[in-house]
Tab-separated table of C-alpha atoms and ligand atoms in Angstrom:
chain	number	residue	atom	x	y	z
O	1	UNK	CA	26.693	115.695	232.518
O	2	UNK	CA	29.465	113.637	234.158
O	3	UNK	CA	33.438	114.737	233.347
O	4	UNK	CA	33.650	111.771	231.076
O	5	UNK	CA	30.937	112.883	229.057
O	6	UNK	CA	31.766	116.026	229.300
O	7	UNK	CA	35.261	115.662	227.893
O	8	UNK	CA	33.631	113.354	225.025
O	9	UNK	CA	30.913	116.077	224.221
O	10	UNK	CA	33.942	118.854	224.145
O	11	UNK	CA	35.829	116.403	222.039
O	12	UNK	CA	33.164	116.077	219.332
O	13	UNK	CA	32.601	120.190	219.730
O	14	UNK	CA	36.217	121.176	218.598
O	15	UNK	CA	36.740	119.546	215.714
O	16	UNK	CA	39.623	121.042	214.334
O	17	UNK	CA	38.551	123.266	211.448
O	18	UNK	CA	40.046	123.153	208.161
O	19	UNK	CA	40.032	125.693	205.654
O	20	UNK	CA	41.238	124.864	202.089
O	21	UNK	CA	38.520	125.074	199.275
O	22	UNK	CA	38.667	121.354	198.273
O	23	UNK	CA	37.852	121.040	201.866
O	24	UNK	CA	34.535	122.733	201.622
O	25	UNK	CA	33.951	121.024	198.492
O	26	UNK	CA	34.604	117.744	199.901
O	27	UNK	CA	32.354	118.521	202.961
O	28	UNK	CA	29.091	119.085	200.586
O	29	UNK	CA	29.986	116.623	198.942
O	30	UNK	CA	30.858	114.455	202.334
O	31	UNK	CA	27.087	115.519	203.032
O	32	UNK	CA	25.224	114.314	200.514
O	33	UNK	CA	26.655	110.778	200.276
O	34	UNK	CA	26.832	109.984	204.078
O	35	UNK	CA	29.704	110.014	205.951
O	36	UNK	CA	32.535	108.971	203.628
O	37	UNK	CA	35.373	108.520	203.812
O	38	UNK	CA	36.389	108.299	207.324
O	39	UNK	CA	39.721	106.969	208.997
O	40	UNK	CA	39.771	105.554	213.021
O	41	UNK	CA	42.465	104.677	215.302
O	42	UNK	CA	43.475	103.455	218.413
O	43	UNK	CA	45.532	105.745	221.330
O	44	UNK	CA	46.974	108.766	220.423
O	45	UNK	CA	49.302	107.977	217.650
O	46	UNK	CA	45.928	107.114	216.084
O	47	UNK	CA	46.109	111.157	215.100
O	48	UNK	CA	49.027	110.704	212.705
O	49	UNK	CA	48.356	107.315	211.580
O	50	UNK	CA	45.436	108.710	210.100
O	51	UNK	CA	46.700	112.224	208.906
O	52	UNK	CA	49.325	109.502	206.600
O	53	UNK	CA	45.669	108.342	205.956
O	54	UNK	CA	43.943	110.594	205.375
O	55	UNK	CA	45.835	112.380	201.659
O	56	UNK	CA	44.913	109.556	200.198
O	57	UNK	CA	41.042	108.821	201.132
O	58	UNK	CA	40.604	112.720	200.276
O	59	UNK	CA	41.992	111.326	196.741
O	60	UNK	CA	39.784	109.069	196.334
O	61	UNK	CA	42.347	106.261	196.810
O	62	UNK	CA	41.630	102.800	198.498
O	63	UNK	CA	41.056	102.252	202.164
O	64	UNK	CA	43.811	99.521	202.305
O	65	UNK	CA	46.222	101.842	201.108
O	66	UNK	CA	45.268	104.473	203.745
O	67	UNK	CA	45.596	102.078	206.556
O	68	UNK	CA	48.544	100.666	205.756
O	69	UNK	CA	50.276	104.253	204.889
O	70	UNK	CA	48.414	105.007	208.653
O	71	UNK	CA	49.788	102.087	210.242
O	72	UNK	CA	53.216	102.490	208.858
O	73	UNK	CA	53.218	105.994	211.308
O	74	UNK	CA	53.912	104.449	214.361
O	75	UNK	CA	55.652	101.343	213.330
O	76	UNK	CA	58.801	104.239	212.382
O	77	UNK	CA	58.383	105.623	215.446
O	78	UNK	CA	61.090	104.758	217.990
O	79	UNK	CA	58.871	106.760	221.083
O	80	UNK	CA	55.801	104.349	219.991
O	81	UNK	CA	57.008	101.733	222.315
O	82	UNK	CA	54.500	98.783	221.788
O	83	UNK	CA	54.871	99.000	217.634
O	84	UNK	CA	57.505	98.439	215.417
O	85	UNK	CA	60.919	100.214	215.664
O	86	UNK	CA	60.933	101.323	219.396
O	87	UNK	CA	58.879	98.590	220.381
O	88	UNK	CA	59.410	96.656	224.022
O	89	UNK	CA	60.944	93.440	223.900
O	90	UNK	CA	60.126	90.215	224.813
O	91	UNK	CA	61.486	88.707	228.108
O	92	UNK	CA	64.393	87.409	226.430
O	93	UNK	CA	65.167	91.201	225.476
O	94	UNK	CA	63.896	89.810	221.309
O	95	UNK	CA	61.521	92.638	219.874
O	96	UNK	CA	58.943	90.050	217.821
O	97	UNK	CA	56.396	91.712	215.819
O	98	UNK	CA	52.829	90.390	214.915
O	99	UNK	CA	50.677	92.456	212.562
O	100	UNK	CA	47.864	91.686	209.986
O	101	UNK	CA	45.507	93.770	207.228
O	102	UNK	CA	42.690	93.036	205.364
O	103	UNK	CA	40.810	94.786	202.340
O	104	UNK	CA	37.184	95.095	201.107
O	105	UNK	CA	36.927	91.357	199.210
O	106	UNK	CA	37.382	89.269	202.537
O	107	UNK	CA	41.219	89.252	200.938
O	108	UNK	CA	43.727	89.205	204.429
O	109	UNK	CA	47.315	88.791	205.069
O	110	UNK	CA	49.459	88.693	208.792
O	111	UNK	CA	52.267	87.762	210.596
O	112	UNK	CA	53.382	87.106	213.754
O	113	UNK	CA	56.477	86.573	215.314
O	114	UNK	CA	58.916	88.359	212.991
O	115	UNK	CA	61.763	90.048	214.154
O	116	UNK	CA	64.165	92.616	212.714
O	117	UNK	CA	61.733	94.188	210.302
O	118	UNK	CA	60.290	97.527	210.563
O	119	UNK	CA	57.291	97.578	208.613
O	120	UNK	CA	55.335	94.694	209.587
O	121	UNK	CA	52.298	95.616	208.253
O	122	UNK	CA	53.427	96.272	204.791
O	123	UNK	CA	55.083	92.358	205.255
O	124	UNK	CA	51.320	91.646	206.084
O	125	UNK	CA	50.036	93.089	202.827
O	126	UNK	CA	52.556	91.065	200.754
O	127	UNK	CA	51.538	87.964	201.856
O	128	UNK	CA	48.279	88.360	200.810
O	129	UNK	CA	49.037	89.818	197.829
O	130	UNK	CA	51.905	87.658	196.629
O	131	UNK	CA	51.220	84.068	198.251
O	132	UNK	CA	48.547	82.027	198.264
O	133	UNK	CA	48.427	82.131	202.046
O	134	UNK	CA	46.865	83.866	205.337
O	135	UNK	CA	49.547	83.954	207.966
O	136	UNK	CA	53.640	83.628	208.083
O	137	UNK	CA	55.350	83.486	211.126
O	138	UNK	CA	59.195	83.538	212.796
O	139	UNK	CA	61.850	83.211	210.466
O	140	UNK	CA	59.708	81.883	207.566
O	141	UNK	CA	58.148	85.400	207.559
O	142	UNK	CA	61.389	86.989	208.033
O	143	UNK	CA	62.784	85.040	205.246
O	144	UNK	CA	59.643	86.018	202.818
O	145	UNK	CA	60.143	89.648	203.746
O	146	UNK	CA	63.898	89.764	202.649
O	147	UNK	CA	62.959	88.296	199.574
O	148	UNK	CA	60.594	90.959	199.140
O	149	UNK	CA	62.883	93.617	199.501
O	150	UNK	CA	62.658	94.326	202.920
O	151	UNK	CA	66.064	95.431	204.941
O	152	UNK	CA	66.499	93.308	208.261
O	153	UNK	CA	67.254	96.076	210.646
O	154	UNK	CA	67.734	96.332	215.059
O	155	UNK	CA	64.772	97.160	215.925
O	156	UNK	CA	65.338	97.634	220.210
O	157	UNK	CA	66.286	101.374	220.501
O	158	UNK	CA	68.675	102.200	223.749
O	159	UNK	CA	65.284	103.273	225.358
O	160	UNK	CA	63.246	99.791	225.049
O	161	UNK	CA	66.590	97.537	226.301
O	162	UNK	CA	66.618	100.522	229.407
O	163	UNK	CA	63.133	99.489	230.083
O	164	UNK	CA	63.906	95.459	229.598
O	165	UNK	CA	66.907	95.543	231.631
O	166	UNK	CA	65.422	97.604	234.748
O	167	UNK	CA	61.937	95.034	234.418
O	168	UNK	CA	64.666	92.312	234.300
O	169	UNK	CA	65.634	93.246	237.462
O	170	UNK	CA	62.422	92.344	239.423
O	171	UNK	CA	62.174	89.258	237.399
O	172	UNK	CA	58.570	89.126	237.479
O	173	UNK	CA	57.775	87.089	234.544
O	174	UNK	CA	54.597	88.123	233.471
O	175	UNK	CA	53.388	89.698	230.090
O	176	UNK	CA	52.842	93.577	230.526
O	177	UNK	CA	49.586	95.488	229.566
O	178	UNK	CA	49.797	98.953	230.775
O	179	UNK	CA	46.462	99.707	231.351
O	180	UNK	CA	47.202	103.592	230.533
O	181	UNK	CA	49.126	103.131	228.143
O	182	UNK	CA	49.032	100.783	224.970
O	183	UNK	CA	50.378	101.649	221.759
O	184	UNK	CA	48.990	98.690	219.450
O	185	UNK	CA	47.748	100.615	216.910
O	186	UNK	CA	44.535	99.210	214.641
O	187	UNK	CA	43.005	101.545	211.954
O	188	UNK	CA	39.748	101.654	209.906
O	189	UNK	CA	38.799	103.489	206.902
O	190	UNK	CA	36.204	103.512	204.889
O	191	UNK	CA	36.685	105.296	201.369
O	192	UNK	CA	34.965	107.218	199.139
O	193	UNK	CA	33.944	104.332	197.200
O	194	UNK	CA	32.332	102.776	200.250
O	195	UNK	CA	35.134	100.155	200.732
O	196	UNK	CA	36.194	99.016	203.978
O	197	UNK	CA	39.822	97.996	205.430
O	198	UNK	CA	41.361	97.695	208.223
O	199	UNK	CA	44.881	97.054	209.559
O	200	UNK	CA	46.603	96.237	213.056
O	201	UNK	CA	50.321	96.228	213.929
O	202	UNK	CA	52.098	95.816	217.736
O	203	UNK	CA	55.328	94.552	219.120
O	204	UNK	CA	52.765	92.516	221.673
O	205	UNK	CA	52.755	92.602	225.296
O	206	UNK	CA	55.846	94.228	226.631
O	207	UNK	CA	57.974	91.425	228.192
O	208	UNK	CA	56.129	88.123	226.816
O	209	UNK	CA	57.314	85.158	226.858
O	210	UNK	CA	59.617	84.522	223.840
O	211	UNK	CA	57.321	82.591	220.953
O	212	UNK	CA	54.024	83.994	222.460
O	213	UNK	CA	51.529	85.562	219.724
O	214	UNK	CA	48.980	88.218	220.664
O	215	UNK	CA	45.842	88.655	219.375
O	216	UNK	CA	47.089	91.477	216.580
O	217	UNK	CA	48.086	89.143	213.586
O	218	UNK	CA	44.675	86.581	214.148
O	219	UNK	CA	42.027	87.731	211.867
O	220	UNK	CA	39.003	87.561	213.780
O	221	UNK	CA	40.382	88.390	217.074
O	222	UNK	CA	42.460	91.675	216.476
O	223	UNK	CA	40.631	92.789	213.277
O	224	UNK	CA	37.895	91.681	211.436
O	225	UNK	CA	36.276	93.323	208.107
O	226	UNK	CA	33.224	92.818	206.140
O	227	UNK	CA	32.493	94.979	203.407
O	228	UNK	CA	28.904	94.221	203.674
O	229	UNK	CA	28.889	95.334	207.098
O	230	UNK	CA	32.003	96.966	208.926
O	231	UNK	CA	35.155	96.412	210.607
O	232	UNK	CA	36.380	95.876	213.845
O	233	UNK	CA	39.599	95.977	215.675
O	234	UNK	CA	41.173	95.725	218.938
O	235	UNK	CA	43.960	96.945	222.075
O	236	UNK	CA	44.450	95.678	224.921
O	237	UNK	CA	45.658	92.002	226.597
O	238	UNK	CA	45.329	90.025	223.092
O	239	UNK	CA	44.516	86.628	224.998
O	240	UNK	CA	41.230	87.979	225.602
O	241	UNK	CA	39.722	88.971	222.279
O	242	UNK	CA	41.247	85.209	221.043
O	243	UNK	CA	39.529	83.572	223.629
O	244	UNK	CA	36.536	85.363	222.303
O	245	UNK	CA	37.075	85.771	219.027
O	246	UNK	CA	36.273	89.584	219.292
O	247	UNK	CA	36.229	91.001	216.422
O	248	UNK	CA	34.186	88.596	214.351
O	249	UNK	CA	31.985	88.994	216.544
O	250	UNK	CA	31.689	92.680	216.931
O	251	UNK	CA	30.788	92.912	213.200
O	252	UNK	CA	28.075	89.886	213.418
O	253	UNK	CA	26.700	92.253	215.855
O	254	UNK	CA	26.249	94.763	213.999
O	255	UNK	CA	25.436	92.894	211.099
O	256	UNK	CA	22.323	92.419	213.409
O	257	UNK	CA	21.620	95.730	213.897
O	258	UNK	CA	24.118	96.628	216.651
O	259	UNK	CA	25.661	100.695	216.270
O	260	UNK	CA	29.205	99.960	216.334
O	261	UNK	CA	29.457	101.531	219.939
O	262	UNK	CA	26.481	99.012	220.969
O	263	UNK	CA	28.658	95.976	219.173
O	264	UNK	CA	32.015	97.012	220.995
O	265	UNK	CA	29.928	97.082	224.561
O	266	UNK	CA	28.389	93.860	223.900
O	267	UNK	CA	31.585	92.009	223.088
O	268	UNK	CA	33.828	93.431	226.414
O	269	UNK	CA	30.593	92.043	228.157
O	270	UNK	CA	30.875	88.757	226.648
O	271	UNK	CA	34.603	89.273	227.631
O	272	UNK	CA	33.173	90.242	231.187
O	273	UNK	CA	30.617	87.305	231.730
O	274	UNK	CA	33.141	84.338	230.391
O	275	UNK	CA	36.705	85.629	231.486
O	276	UNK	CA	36.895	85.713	235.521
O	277	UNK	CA	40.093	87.224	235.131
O	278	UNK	CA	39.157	90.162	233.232
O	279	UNK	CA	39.458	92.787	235.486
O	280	UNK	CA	43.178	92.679	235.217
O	281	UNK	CA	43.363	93.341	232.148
O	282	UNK	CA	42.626	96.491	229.675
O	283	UNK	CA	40.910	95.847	226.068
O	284	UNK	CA	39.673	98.024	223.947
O	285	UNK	CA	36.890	97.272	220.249
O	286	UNK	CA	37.114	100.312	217.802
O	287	UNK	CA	34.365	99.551	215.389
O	288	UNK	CA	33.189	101.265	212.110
O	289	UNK	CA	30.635	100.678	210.188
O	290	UNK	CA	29.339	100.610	206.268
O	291	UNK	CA	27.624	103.862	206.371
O	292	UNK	CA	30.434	105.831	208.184
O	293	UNK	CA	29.120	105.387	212.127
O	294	UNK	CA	32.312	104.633	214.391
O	295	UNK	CA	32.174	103.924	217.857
O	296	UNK	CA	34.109	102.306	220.839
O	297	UNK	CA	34.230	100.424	224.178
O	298	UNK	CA	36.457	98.866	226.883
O	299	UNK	CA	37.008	97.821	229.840
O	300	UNK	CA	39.112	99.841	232.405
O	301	UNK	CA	38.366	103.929	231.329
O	302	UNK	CA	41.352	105.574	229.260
O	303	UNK	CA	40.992	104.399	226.181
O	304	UNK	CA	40.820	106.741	223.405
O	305	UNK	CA	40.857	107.134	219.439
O	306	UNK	CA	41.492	109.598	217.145
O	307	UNK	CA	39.185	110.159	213.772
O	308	UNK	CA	39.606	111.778	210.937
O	309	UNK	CA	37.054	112.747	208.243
O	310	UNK	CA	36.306	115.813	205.961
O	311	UNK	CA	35.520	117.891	209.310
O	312	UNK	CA	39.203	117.446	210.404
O	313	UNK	CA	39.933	115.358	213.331
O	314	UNK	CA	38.587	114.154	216.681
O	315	UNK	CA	40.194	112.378	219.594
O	316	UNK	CA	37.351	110.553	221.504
O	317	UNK	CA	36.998	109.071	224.800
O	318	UNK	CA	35.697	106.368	224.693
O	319	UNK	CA	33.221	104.646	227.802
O	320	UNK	CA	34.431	101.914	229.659
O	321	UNK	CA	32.896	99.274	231.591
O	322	UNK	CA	34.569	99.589	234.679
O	323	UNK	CA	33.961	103.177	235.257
V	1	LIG	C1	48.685	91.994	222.160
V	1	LIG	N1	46.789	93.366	221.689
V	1	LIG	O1	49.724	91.560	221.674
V	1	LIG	C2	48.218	93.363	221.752
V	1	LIG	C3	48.805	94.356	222.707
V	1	LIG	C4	48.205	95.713	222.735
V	1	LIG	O2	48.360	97.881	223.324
V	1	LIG	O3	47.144	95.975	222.246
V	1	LIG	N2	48.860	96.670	223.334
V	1	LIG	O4	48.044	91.377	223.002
């Protein structure tokens, strides 16, 4: 067994325990109806995105309201420096946020290109619950969010400005995907009801051009969800999965039969065969299915997500293509 495995196989082995009654009730329970519910998420502030989750899937509350509360996590937290509040700027030293959700009747909401609001994903879920559109971007979005009740807040913390100002410096103008460490966060869940969401919320590649849009806020490309089948979303250098439309197609995969893992390989080798330049670049599919299965690929090796279900949680390597 190679290290990789290895670590995956330990992974899977220590699932942290829990010990409360209602737990043990909820794990017979968890047992006879398959494997709901279930929360996944990108990187390692996946683990508290989906403890915020979690309370409420163990309710019996509705997916979209678990990945939002999950996605929220991160998007407060000024360390998490490619989401929200903390998040890197742009090259013009702008933090501009893109983010999008979407619930178990094909309903979806994004934006992209806001600025000076912490909680884009909750922005996201208003404007598909309040308008009769998809996507708002720049200051109309901004504008719709006040309006809302949102606060317009500075969102570049002394620590992201440090970071533009020394990058300034070299003045290499060219977006930034650390391929060790992304932030973007996108979460699954599937509830107790069998209802699948997903959401997916970034500040974008660090240093961007001012205007560009990642992949994060397209539906399709950073998250995709059919309640018939499953839900997809992505990390990673968003001009690839839009190119490729990744995570449509990682759920018509396994709407043809593909495990989630096998739907996720496929699609970074799609990535692989069409995009020359693809060895640059890190991307990551996360993929979860109807009946509870979960599973992952990407392209350089480091990417990992964190699960949660009634067994406690897991943070899983996942396999790469370039290992
Ligand atoms: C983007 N996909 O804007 C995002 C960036 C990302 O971890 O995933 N970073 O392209």
């Amino acid at each position: 067994m190679n290290k990789r495995k290895f670590l995956r196989y330990s992974f899977l082995s220590t699932v942290t325990a829990l010990t409360a009654p209602s737990v043990t009730a909820m794990a017979k329970r968890h047992a006879k109806k398959g494997k709901k519910p279930v929360v996944i998420s990108t990187w390692n502030h996946g683990g508290p995105a989906n403890e915020a989750a979690w309370p409420i899937l163990a309710d019996g509350g509705r997916a979209l309201d678990a990945v939002e509360a999950g996605a929220r996590v991160p998007e407060a937290d000024p360390q998490v420096t490619s989401v929200g509040y903390g998040g890197f700027p742009d090259r013009d030293g702008v933090v501009t946020l893109d983010a999008c959700i979407m619930d178990e009747k094909q309903n979806c909401g994004s934006v992209a290109f806001l600025q000076g609001i912490k909680h884009p994903i909750s922005v996201a879920r208003k404007v598909m619950e309040e308008t009769p559109h998809v996507m708002l971007v720049g200051e109309g979005a901004q504008r719709f969010a006040v309006e809302q009740g949102f606060e317009i807040e500075n969102l570049l913390t002394p620590r992201a400005e440090a970071a533009w100002r020394e990058w300034k410096q070299e003045s290499y103008y060219q977006p930034v995907i650390n391929i060790e460490n992304h932030d973007t966060i996108g979460i699954l869940a599937l509830d107790q009801d069998g209802h699948l969401s997903g959401a997916c919320t970034t500040s974008g590649a660090a240093f961007k051009m001012h205007g560009r849009v990642g992949d994060s806020p397209i539906i399709g490309a950073g998250l995709y969800v059919d309640n018939e089948v499953g839900a997809a979303t992505a990390t990673g250098m968003g001009e690839l999965m839009i190119k490729t439309v990744g995570c449509h197609q990682v759920v018509e995969l396994m709407r043809h039969g593909y495990t989630p893992e096998e739907a996720c390989r496929e699609a970074i080798e799609r990535i692989a065969r069409k995009l020359g330049d693809y060895k640059q670049f890190q991307v990551g599919f996360l993929a979860l299915d109807k009946a509870g299965n979960y599973g992952a690929h990407c392209i350089h090796p480091g990417f990992h997500y964190a699960v949660r279900d009634v067994l406690g949680a897991q943070r899983i390597s996942s396999k790469s293509k370039l290992e």
